[in-house]
Coordinates of C-alpha atoms in Angstrom, one line a residue:
M1289 CA -208.9 -78.6 -43.2
S1290 CA -206.3 -80.4 -45.3
M1291 CA -206.6 -80.6 -49.1
Q1292 CA -207.9 -83.7 -50.8
L1293 CA -205.0 -84.7 -53.0
S1294 CA -204.8 -86.8 -56.2
P1295 CA -202.0 -87.0 -58.8
E1296 CA -204.2 -85.1 -61.3
L1297 CA -204.3 -82.0 -59.1
S1298 CA -202.3 -79.0 -60.4
L1299 CA -202.0 -75.5 -59.2
P1300 CA -204.9 -73.5 -60.6
I1301 CA -202.8 -70.4 -61.3
P1302 CA -199.8 -69.8 -63.7
S1303 CA -196.5 -71.1 -62.6
P1304 CA -194.7 -67.8 -61.7
F1305 CA -197.6 -66.7 -59.5
G1306 CA -197.8 -70.2 -58.1
E1307 CA -194.2 -70.1 -57.0
A1308 CA -194.7 -66.7 -55.4
A1309 CA -197.7 -68.1 -53.5
Y1310 CA -195.7 -71.1 -52.4
R1311 CA -192.8 -69.0 -51.2
A1312 CA -195.2 -66.6 -49.4
F1313 CA -196.8 -69.6 -47.7
Q1314 CA -193.5 -71.1 -46.6
W1315 CA -192.1 -67.8 -45.4
S1316 CA -195.3 -67.1 -43.4
K1317 CA -194.8 -70.4 -41.6
N1318 CA -191.1 -69.7 -41.1
I1319 CA -191.7 -66.3 -39.6
F1320 CA -194.5 -67.7 -37.3
G1321 CA -192.3 -70.6 -36.3
F1322 CA -189.3 -68.4 -35.3
A1323 CA -191.5 -65.8 -33.6
H1324 CA -193.1 -68.6 -31.5
K1325 CA -189.6 -70.0 -30.7
A1326 CA -188.4 -66.6 -29.5
L1327 CA -191.5 -65.9 -27.4
S1328 CA -191.7 -69.5 -25.9
T1329 CA -188.0 -69.4 -25.1
Q1330 CA -188.4 -66.2 -23.2
A1331 CA -191.4 -67.5 -21.4
S1332 CA -189.6 -70.8 -20.6
D1333 CA -186.5 -69.0 -19.3
L1334 CA -188.7 -66.8 -17.1
M1335 CA -190.4 -69.8 -15.6
L1336 CA -187.1 -71.6 -15.1
S1337 CA -185.7 -68.6 -13.4
L1338 CA -188.6 -68.4 -11.0
L1339 CA -188.4 -72.1 -10.2
S1340 CA -184.6 -71.7 -9.5
D1341 CA -185.3 -68.7 -7.3
L1342 CA -187.9 -70.7 -5.3
Q1343 CA -185.5 -73.6 -5.0
T1344 CA -182.7 -71.2 -3.8
L1345 CA -185.0 -69.7 -1.2
S1346 CA -186.0 -73.1 0.1
S1347 CA -182.6 -74.7 0.1
G1348 CA -180.4 -71.7 0.8
K1349 CA -178.1 -72.7 -2.1
A1350 CA -177.7 -70.7 -5.3
I1351 CA -178.8 -72.6 -8.5
P1352 CA -176.6 -71.8 -11.5
P1353 CA -178.4 -70.5 -14.6
R1354 CA -179.0 -72.9 -17.4
A1355 CA -176.2 -72.7 -20.0
R1356 CA -177.0 -71.7 -23.5
V1357 CA -175.1 -72.3 -26.8
S1358 CA -175.2 -69.4 -29.1
V1359 CA -175.5 -69.8 -32.8
S1360 CA -173.1 -67.4 -34.7
A1361 CA -174.1 -65.0 -37.4
A1362 CA -172.1 -67.1 -39.9
T1363 CA -174.0 -70.3 -39.0
L1364 CA -177.3 -68.4 -39.3
Q1365 CA -176.3 -67.2 -42.8
I1366 CA -175.6 -70.8 -43.8
L1367 CA -179.0 -71.8 -42.5
R1368 CA -180.6 -69.0 -44.5
A1369 CA -178.9 -70.2 -47.7
R1370 CA -179.9 -73.8 -47.0
Y1371 CA -183.5 -72.7 -46.4
E1372 CA -183.7 -70.8 -49.7
Q1373 CA -182.3 -73.8 -51.5
L1374 CA -184.8 -76.1 -49.8
L1375 CA -187.7 -73.9 -51.1
Q1376 CA -186.2 -73.9 -54.6
T1377 CA -185.8 -77.7 -54.7
D1378 CA -189.2 -78.3 -53.3
W1379 CA -190.8 -76.1 -56.0
Q1380 CA -188.7 -77.6 -58.8
D1381 CA -189.6 -81.2 -57.8
A1382 CA -193.3 -80.3 -58.1
E1383 CA -192.7 -78.6 -61.4
A1384 CA -190.9 -81.7 -62.6
G1385 CA -193.9 -83.8 -61.7
Y1386 CA -192.6 -85.7 -58.8
Y1387 CA -195.7 -84.7 -56.8
P1388 CA -198.7 -82.5 -57.4
H1389 CA -198.4 -78.8 -56.7
A1390 CA -201.3 -79.0 -54.3
L1391 CA -199.1 -81.1 -52.0
L1392 CA -197.0 -78.0 -51.4
F1393 CA -200.0 -76.4 -49.7
D1394 CA -201.3 -79.3 -47.8
N1395 CA -201.5 -78.1 -44.2
P1396 CA -203.8 -79.1 -41.3
W1397 CA -205.0 -75.6 -40.7
I1398 CA -207.9 -76.5 -38.4
D1399 CA -205.6 -78.8 -36.3
F1400 CA -203.0 -76.1 -36.0
A1401 CA -205.5 -73.4 -34.9
R1402 CA -207.2 -75.8 -32.5
Y1403 CA -204.0 -77.1 -30.8
Y1404 CA -201.7 -74.2 -30.8
P1405 CA -203.1 -72.9 -27.5
Q1406 CA -202.3 -76.3 -26.0
V1407 CA -198.6 -75.8 -26.9
W1408 CA -198.6 -72.8 -24.6
L1409 CA -200.7 -74.5 -21.9
D1410 CA -198.2 -77.3 -21.8
L1411 CA -195.2 -74.9 -21.3
P1412 CA -195.4 -74.7 -17.5
Q1413 CA -195.3 -78.6 -17.2
I1414 CA -192.3 -78.6 -19.6
A1415 CA -190.5 -76.0 -17.5
Q1416 CA -191.0 -78.0 -14.4
R1417 CA -189.8 -81.1 -16.1
V1418 CA -186.7 -79.3 -17.3
H1419 CA -186.0 -77.8 -13.9
G1420 CA -186.4 -81.1 -12.1
K1421 CA -184.6 -83.1 -14.8
R1422 CA -187.5 -85.5 -15.0
Y1423 CA -187.1 -87.0 -18.5
Q1424 CA -188.9 -90.3 -18.1
E1425 CA -192.1 -89.0 -16.6
F1426 CA -195.5 -90.4 -17.6
S1427 CA -199.0 -90.0 -16.2
Q1428 CA -200.5 -92.8 -14.2
N1429 CA -203.1 -93.5 -16.9
I1430 CA -200.5 -94.0 -19.6
P1431 CA -199.5 -97.7 -20.0
T1432 CA -195.7 -98.1 -20.3
E1433 CA -195.3 -101.8 -20.1
G1434 CA -193.8 -103.6 -23.0
Y1435 CA -191.9 -100.7 -24.5
P1436 CA -188.2 -100.6 -24.8
K1437 CA -186.5 -98.5 -22.2
Y1438 CA -185.0 -96.1 -24.7
Y1439 CA -188.5 -95.3 -26.0
L1440 CA -189.9 -94.2 -22.5
Q1441 CA -188.5 -90.7 -22.7
N1442 CA -190.1 -87.3 -22.8
F1443 CA -188.4 -86.5 -26.1
H1444 CA -188.3 -82.7 -26.6
Y1445 CA -189.6 -82.7 -22.9
Q1446 CA -193.1 -83.2 -24.3
T1447 CA -195.7 -84.5 -21.8
N1448 CA -196.1 -88.3 -21.9
G1449 CA -193.6 -88.7 -24.6
Y1450 CA -195.1 -90.4 -27.6
L1451 CA -197.8 -92.3 -25.7
S1452 CA -200.8 -90.0 -25.3
D1453 CA -203.5 -88.8 -27.7
D1454 CA -202.7 -85.2 -26.7
S1455 CA -199.1 -85.8 -27.8
A1456 CA -200.2 -87.2 -31.1
E1457 CA -202.5 -84.2 -31.7
L1458 CA -199.7 -81.7 -31.0
Y1459 CA -196.9 -83.5 -32.7
D1460 CA -197.2 -82.2 -36.3
L1461 CA -197.6 -78.6 -35.1
Q1462 CA -194.7 -78.9 -32.7
V1463 CA -192.4 -80.2 -35.4
E1464 CA -193.4 -77.5 -37.8
L1465 CA -192.7 -74.9 -35.1
L1466 CA -189.3 -76.6 -34.3
F1467 CA -188.2 -76.5 -38.0
G1468 CA -189.6 -73.0 -38.8
G1469 CA -192.3 -74.4 -41.1
T1470 CA -190.0 -76.7 -43.1
A1471 CA -190.9 -80.1 -41.7
D1472 CA -193.1 -81.1 -44.6
A1473 CA -190.7 -79.6 -47.2
M1474 CA -187.9 -81.8 -45.8
R1475 CA -190.2 -84.9 -45.7
R1476 CA -191.0 -84.3 -49.4
R1477 CA -187.3 -84.7 -50.3
V1478 CA -187.9 -88.4 -49.7
I1479 CA -190.3 -88.6 -52.7
R1480 CA -187.9 -87.8 -55.5
L1481 CA -185.3 -90.2 -54.1
L1482 CA -187.9 -92.9 -53.8
K1483 CA -189.4 -92.4 -57.2
D1484 CA -186.1 -92.3 -59.0
A1485 CA -184.9 -95.5 -57.3
L1486 CA -188.1 -97.6 -57.7
D1487 CA -188.3 -99.9 -60.6
P1488 CA -190.6 -98.0 -63.1
A1489 CA -192.1 -101.3 -64.2
L1490 CA -193.8 -101.7 -60.8
A1491 CA -197.5 -100.8 -61.2
S1492 CA -198.2 -101.0 -57.4
P1493 CA -195.0 -100.9 -55.4
H1494 CA -195.2 -102.0 -51.8
I1495 CA -193.8 -99.4 -49.5
L1496 CA -193.3 -99.5 -45.7
D1497 CA -192.7 -96.4 -43.6
V1498 CA -191.0 -97.4 -40.3
A1499 CA -191.9 -95.2 -37.3
C1500 CA -194.7 -93.6 -39.4
G1501 CA -195.9 -91.5 -36.5
T1502 CA -199.0 -89.4 -37.5
G1503 CA -198.7 -90.5 -41.1
R1504 CA -197.4 -87.3 -42.7
T1505 CA -194.8 -89.1 -44.8
L1506 CA -197.3 -91.7 -45.9
R1507 CA -199.8 -89.0 -46.8
M1508 CA -197.2 -87.4 -49.1
V1509 CA -196.2 -90.6 -50.7
R1510 CA -199.9 -91.4 -51.3
G1511 CA -200.2 -88.0 -53.0
S1512 CA -197.3 -88.8 -55.4
L1513 CA -197.7 -92.6 -55.8
P1514 CA -201.5 -93.1 -55.8
K1515 CA -201.3 -96.7 -56.8
A1516 CA -198.7 -97.8 -54.3
A1517 CA -199.6 -100.3 -51.6
L1518 CA -198.6 -98.4 -48.4
Y1519 CA -197.8 -99.7 -45.0
G1520 CA -196.9 -98.0 -41.7
L1521 CA -195.4 -99.3 -38.5
D1522 CA -195.1 -97.5 -35.2
L1523 CA -194.8 -98.2 -31.5
S1524 CA -197.4 -95.7 -30.4
P1525 CA -201.1 -96.6 -30.5
A1526 CA -202.0 -93.0 -30.0
Y1527 CA -199.9 -91.9 -33.1
L1528 CA -201.3 -94.7 -35.2
R1529 CA -204.9 -93.5 -34.3
K1530 CA -203.9 -90.0 -35.5
A1531 CA -202.3 -91.4 -38.6
N1532 CA -205.5 -93.4 -39.4
Q1533 CA -207.5 -90.2 -39.1
L1534 CA -205.3 -88.2 -41.4
L1535 CA -204.9 -90.9 -44.0
Q1536 CA -208.6 -91.5 -44.2
E1537 CA -209.0 -88.0 -45.6
L1538 CA -207.3 -89.0 -48.8
P1539 CA -208.7 -90.9 -51.8
G1540 CA -207.4 -94.4 -52.6
E1541 CA -206.7 -97.4 -50.5
L1542 CA -206.0 -96.8 -46.8
P1543 CA -202.4 -97.7 -45.8
Q1544 CA -202.1 -100.7 -43.6
L1545 CA -201.0 -99.5 -40.2
L1546 CA -199.5 -101.8 -37.6
R1547 CA -198.2 -101.3 -34.0
A1548 CA -194.8 -103.0 -33.7
N1549 CA -191.2 -102.3 -32.8
G1550 CA -188.9 -101.6 -35.8
E1551 CA -186.2 -103.8 -34.2
S1552 CA -188.4 -106.8 -34.7
M1553 CA -190.9 -106.3 -37.6
P1554 CA -193.7 -108.7 -38.1
Y1555 CA -193.2 -109.1 -41.8
A1556 CA -191.8 -111.9 -43.9
D1557 CA -188.4 -111.6 -45.6
A1558 CA -188.4 -109.7 -48.9
T1559 CA -191.9 -108.3 -48.5
F1560 CA -191.5 -104.7 -49.7
D1561 CA -190.1 -102.9 -52.8
A1562 CA -189.1 -99.9 -50.6
V1563 CA -188.7 -99.2 -46.9
T1564 CA -188.5 -95.6 -45.6
S1565 CA -187.9 -94.0 -42.2
V1566 CA -188.2 -90.3 -41.4
F1567 CA -186.9 -88.6 -38.2
L1568 CA -186.5 -91.8 -36.3
F1569 CA -182.8 -92.7 -36.0
H1570 CA -181.6 -89.7 -33.9
E1571 CA -184.0 -91.0 -31.1
L1572 CA -182.5 -94.5 -31.0
P1573 CA -179.3 -95.7 -29.2
G1574 CA -176.7 -97.1 -31.5
L1575 CA -177.5 -100.8 -31.1
A1576 CA -181.2 -100.2 -31.8
R1577 CA -180.2 -98.1 -34.9
Q1578 CA -178.4 -101.1 -36.3
N1579 CA -181.2 -103.5 -35.4
V1580 CA -183.8 -101.4 -37.2
I1581 CA -181.6 -101.1 -40.3
N1582 CA -181.0 -104.9 -40.2
E1583 CA -184.8 -105.3 -40.2
M1584 CA -185.4 -102.8 -42.9
S1585 CA -182.9 -104.7 -45.1
R1586 CA -184.5 -108.0 -44.2
V1587 CA -188.0 -107.1 -45.2
V1588 CA -187.1 -105.3 -48.4
K1589 CA -186.8 -107.4 -51.6
P1590 CA -183.4 -107.9 -53.3
G1591 CA -183.0 -104.9 -55.6
G1592 CA -185.4 -102.9 -53.4
V1593 CA -184.5 -99.6 -51.7
V1594 CA -184.0 -98.4 -48.2
L1595 CA -184.3 -94.7 -47.6
I1596 CA -183.5 -92.9 -44.3
C1597 CA -184.2 -89.2 -43.6
D1598 CA -183.1 -87.7 -40.3
S1599 CA -181.1 -84.8 -38.8
V1600 CA -177.9 -83.7 -40.4
Q1601 CA -174.7 -85.1 -38.9
L1602 CA -171.1 -84.1 -38.4
L1603 CA -170.2 -86.4 -41.3
D1604 CA -172.2 -84.4 -43.8
S1605 CA -172.6 -81.0 -42.3
P1606 CA -169.7 -80.1 -39.9
E1607 CA -170.4 -76.4 -40.5
L1608 CA -173.7 -76.8 -38.6
E1609 CA -172.1 -78.2 -35.4
E1610 CA -173.3 -75.1 -33.5
T1611 CA -176.9 -75.8 -34.5
M1612 CA -176.6 -79.5 -33.4
E1613 CA -175.2 -78.4 -30.0
A1614 CA -178.0 -75.9 -29.6
F1615 CA -180.5 -78.6 -30.4
M1616 CA -179.1 -81.0 -27.8
Q1617 CA -179.1 -78.2 -25.2
T1618 CA -182.6 -77.1 -25.9
F1619 CA -184.4 -80.4 -26.2
H1620 CA -184.2 -83.7 -24.4
E1621 CA -182.7 -86.0 -27.0
P1622 CA -180.6 -88.5 -25.1
Y1623 CA -179.2 -90.3 -28.1
Y1624 CA -178.5 -87.4 -30.4
R1625 CA -174.9 -86.8 -29.6
D1626 CA -174.1 -90.4 -30.5
Y1627 CA -176.2 -90.1 -33.6
I1628 CA -174.4 -87.1 -35.1
H1629 CA -171.1 -89.0 -34.9
D1630 CA -172.7 -92.2 -36.5
D1631 CA -172.4 -93.4 -40.1
L1632 CA -175.7 -94.7 -41.3
G1633 CA -174.1 -95.6 -44.6
A1634 CA -171.7 -98.0 -42.9
R1635 CA -174.6 -99.5 -41.0
L1636 CA -176.6 -100.0 -44.2
Q1637 CA -173.6 -101.7 -45.8
Q1638 CA -173.3 -103.9 -42.7
A1639 CA -176.9 -104.9 -43.3
G1640 CA -176.2 -105.9 -46.9
C1641 CA -177.3 -102.7 -48.7
E1642 CA -175.3 -100.6 -51.2
V1643 CA -175.4 -96.9 -50.6
L1644 CA -176.5 -95.1 -53.8
R1645 CA -176.9 -91.5 -52.7
R1646 CA -176.4 -89.2 -49.8
E1647 CA -178.0 -85.7 -49.8
T1648 CA -178.6 -82.9 -47.3
H1649 CA -181.5 -80.4 -47.5
Y1650 CA -181.7 -77.6 -44.9
V1651 CA -181.1 -79.5 -41.6
S1652 CA -181.9 -83.0 -42.7
S1653 CA -179.8 -85.7 -44.2
Y1654 CA -180.9 -88.4 -46.6
T1655 CA -179.3 -91.8 -47.2
L1656 CA -180.6 -94.0 -50.1
A1657 CA -179.4 -97.6 -50.4
R1658 CA -180.3 -100.7 -52.5
K1659 CA -180.4 -104.2 -51.1
G1660 CA -178.0 -106.6 -52.9

């Protein structure tokens, strides 16, 4: 069960012990995540090998093994240092009052325990999809009409992409496993940037999260800005249902969630004080990226802020190129190679926003801009 958060919550133990508890919590998730990754990779490789052997027997032609990009010890050392810095920054931001300490420990334990077996049960389907290179595969009971073509993908090879309730239930667990337990810590980096950039005179800032998914970012913003009027937009009805469930657990006004395409938002010009987006842009082709940024700029007020969090890029983290290559090889991310060469700052400027700050934390990049 997730914690009930409010701005008054503080850690009920002295700070040095609290930091030790936090680091132990994070490292346990990290170890579990990487153990899962190692075991699931071995299981997936075994299944792919068996499928290739069966195809070789039936066709009489040898199937070359799947290529793998290795990550060097030097890159792993860089990742370790970035991970340690992420934990330190996350704790320091809580100590500085940007969000309650309890937010550091907010974790859907019951959901994780309930759905972790499904991650393994889905692995054979994923292996078959990888082997057959079937990347736009959806069950017959999943409606696919009306969605942009680029969205109808089995991102990460997951069954039914982002369009099923099962996918929505598994998503947060899968992302935590993918990032070695750091997904929420990277999402929280949005909060300090957001609070520093917002006009302190705003009693109830209106904040929109584009591609809000299951609502994890909105949940964190609610924990740190309890009086904010929150809005979420996403293309997936299944993910919005999950977001509504998670956000109902929190005190305060329920965020207004809406199903819509970020390329054409159903909001009037200059509606919001801030617009955020987390882990969206690497899954968009270049034209859609610019369209979404244009819309983010349109719906934010003059003087308001636009904040994007996504994967690191070659522009800010060339030393992690091996990691980016490994990610592209391991997961179905058809627009990622174009994304890592893109310049979101230039796109924001094209949309009439001035870039204020760029930061990197672990394997995520953050771009903060203000509309002129």
